Every structure is written in structure tokens, then in C-alpha cells.
Short mmCIF file of C-alpha atoms in Angstrom, two decimals:
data_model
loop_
_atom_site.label_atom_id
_atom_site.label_comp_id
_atom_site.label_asym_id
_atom_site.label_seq_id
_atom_site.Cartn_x
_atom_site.Cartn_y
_atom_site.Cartn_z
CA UNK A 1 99.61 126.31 101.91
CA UNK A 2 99.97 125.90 98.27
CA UNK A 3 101.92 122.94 98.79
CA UNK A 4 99.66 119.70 99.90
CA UNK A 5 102.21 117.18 101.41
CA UNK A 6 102.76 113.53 101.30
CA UNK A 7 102.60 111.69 97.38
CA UNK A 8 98.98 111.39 96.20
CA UNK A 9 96.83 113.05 98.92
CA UNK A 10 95.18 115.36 96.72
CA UNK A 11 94.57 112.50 94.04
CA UNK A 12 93.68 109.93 97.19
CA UNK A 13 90.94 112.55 98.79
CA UNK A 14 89.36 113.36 95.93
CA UNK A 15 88.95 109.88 94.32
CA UNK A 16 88.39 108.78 98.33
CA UNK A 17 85.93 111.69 99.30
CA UNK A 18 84.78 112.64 96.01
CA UNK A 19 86.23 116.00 96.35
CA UNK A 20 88.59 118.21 94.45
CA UNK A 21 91.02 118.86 97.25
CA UNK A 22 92.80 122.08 95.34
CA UNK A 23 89.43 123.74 94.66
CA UNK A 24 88.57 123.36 98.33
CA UNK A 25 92.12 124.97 99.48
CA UNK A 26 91.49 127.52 97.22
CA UNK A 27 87.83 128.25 98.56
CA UNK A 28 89.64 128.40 101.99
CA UNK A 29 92.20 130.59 100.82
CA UNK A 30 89.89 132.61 99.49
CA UNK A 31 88.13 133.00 102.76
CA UNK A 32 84.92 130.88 101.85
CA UNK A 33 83.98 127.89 104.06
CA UNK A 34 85.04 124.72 102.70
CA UNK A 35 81.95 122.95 103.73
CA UNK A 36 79.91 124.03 100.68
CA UNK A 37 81.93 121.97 98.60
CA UNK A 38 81.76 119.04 101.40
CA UNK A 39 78.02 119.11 100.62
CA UNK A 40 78.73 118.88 96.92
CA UNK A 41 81.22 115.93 96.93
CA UNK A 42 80.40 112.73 94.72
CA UNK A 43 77.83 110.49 96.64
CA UNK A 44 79.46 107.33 95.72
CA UNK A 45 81.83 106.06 97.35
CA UNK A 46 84.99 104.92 95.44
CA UNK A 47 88.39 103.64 96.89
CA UNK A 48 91.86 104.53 95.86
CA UNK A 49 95.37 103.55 96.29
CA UNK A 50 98.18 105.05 94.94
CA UNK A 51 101.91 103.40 95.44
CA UNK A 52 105.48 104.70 94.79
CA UNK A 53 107.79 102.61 92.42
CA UNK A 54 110.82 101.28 94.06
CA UNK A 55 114.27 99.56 93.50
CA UNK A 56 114.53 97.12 96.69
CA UNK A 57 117.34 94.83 95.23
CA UNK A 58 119.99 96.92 93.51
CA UNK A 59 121.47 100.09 92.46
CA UNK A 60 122.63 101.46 89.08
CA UNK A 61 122.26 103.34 86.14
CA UNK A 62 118.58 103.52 84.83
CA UNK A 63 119.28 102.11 80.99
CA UNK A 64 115.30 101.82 80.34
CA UNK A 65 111.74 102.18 82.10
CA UNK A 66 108.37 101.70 80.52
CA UNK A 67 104.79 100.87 80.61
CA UNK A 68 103.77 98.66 78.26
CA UNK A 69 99.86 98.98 79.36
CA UNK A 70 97.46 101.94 79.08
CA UNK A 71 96.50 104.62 81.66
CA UNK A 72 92.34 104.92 80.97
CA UNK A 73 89.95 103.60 83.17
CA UNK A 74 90.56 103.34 86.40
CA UNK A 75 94.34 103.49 86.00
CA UNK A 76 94.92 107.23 86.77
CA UNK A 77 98.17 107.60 87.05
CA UNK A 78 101.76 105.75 86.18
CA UNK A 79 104.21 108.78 86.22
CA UNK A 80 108.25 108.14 86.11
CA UNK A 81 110.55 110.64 87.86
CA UNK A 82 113.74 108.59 86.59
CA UNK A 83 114.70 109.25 83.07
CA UNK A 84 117.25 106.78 81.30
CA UNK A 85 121.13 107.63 82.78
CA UNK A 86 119.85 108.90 86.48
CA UNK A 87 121.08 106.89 89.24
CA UNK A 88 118.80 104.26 90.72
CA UNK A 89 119.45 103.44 94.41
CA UNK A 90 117.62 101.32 96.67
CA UNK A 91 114.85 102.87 98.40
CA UNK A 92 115.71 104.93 101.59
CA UNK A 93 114.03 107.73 101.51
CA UNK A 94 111.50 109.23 98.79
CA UNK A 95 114.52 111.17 97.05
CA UNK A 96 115.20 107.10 95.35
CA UNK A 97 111.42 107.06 94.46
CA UNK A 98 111.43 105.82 91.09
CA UNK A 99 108.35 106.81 90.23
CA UNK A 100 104.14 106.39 91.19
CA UNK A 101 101.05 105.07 90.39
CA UNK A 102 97.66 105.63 91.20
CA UNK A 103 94.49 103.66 90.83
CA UNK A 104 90.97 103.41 91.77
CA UNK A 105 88.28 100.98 92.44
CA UNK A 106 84.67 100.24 93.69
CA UNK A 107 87.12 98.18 96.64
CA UNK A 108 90.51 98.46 98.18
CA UNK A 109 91.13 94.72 97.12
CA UNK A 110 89.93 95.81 93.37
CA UNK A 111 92.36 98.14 93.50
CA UNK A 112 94.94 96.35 94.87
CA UNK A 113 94.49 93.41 92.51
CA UNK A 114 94.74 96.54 89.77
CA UNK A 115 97.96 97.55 90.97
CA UNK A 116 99.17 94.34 90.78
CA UNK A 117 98.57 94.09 86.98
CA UNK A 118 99.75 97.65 86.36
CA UNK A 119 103.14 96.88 88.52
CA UNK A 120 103.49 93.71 86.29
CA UNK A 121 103.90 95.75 83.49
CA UNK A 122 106.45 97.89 84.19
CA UNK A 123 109.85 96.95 82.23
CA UNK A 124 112.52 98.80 84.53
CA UNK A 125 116.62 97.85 83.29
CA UNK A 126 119.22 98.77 85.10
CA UNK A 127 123.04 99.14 83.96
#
């Protein structure tokens, strides 16, 4: 389908697999085997982790939310679906999903330590 589910799985297979997941559902959509671009993938292997921002503690109103680092390197993603003045509950389903991050690493623990830093970084108030 056009749609890929779960958060991050295209992001995770590529960086994981060194593929690019939507040009390989478009090959297959297409009608051309997938495999050819199998045999092209990256030949390093990298790892990846990607982990949704959420409010455990309380709920409110969202008064601010920011990153105060950068997204380069391997940082790939810090994305917000809440905007200041949408309703922040505490997580029950991915509806209250605050927002996401993704990462990557030459490990799993680099890029866990990496999403440690990038989590302590995020200012979130709530109202």
C-alpha cells in the first residue's frame, strides 16, 4: 500500500538495511522485483532507533515545546505533532503522541546514549 505502518519503519529500514524503503515499494508497485535494490543497499551496517515523545505524568494545555539542540549529524529527526494550546494527555494510545525522534549510530547503545542527550533537550510546558 501507499501507506507503510507503524512510526519510523521506513526511516528505521533504510538507516537499518541501508535501503530506501519507498523506492523499493514503488519498484514493487511497479511490477519490478525488489531484490535489485536489495543488492544495491549500503554495505555498512548502521543502527537506528527512533522513539515517540510522551507525557507520562500529567495532562494539560501545551503552553510551549522546543528543541534547543540541532538536528545534523546523526540526529535525523525531532518532529512535534503538538503545537502550543492542543491538549496534552498522558500516553494511552499513539493519538497522545507528542511528538518523535529519530537517530542513528555505528551501535544501538550509541544511539541510545544519543537519544538520551537529544531527549534532555527538549523544553516541553504545560498549562
Amino acid at each position: 500500500t501507499g501507506r507503510v505502518g507503524a512510526n519510523c519503519l521506513p526511516e528505521l529500514t533504510e538507516i537499518n538495511f541501508g535501503i530506501e524503503y519507498y523506492k523499493m515499494i514503488i519498484a514493487m508497485a511497479l511490477g519490478e522485483n525488489p531484490l535489485e535494490l536489495w543488492e544495491q543497499r549500503r554495505g555498512k551496517e548502521m543502527a537506528g532507533l527512533a522513539k515517540m515523545i510522551l507525557e507520562t505524568e500529567k495532562t494539560g494545555t501545551l503552553k510551549s515545546i522546543e528543541y534547543k539542540g540541532e538536528v545534523a549529524g546523526d540526529v535525523l529527526e525531532v518532529t512535534f505533532f503538538k503545537h502550543p494550546g492542543d491538549e496534552i494527555r498522558i500516553f494511552e494510545n499513539s493519538n497522545d503522541c507528542v511528538g518523535q525522534i529519530i537517530v542513528q549510530g555505528e551501535t544501538m547503545d550509541d544511539c541510545q546514549k544519543m537519544l538520551g542527550e537529544v531527549l534532555s533537550k527538549i523544553e516541553m510546558k504545560l498549562e
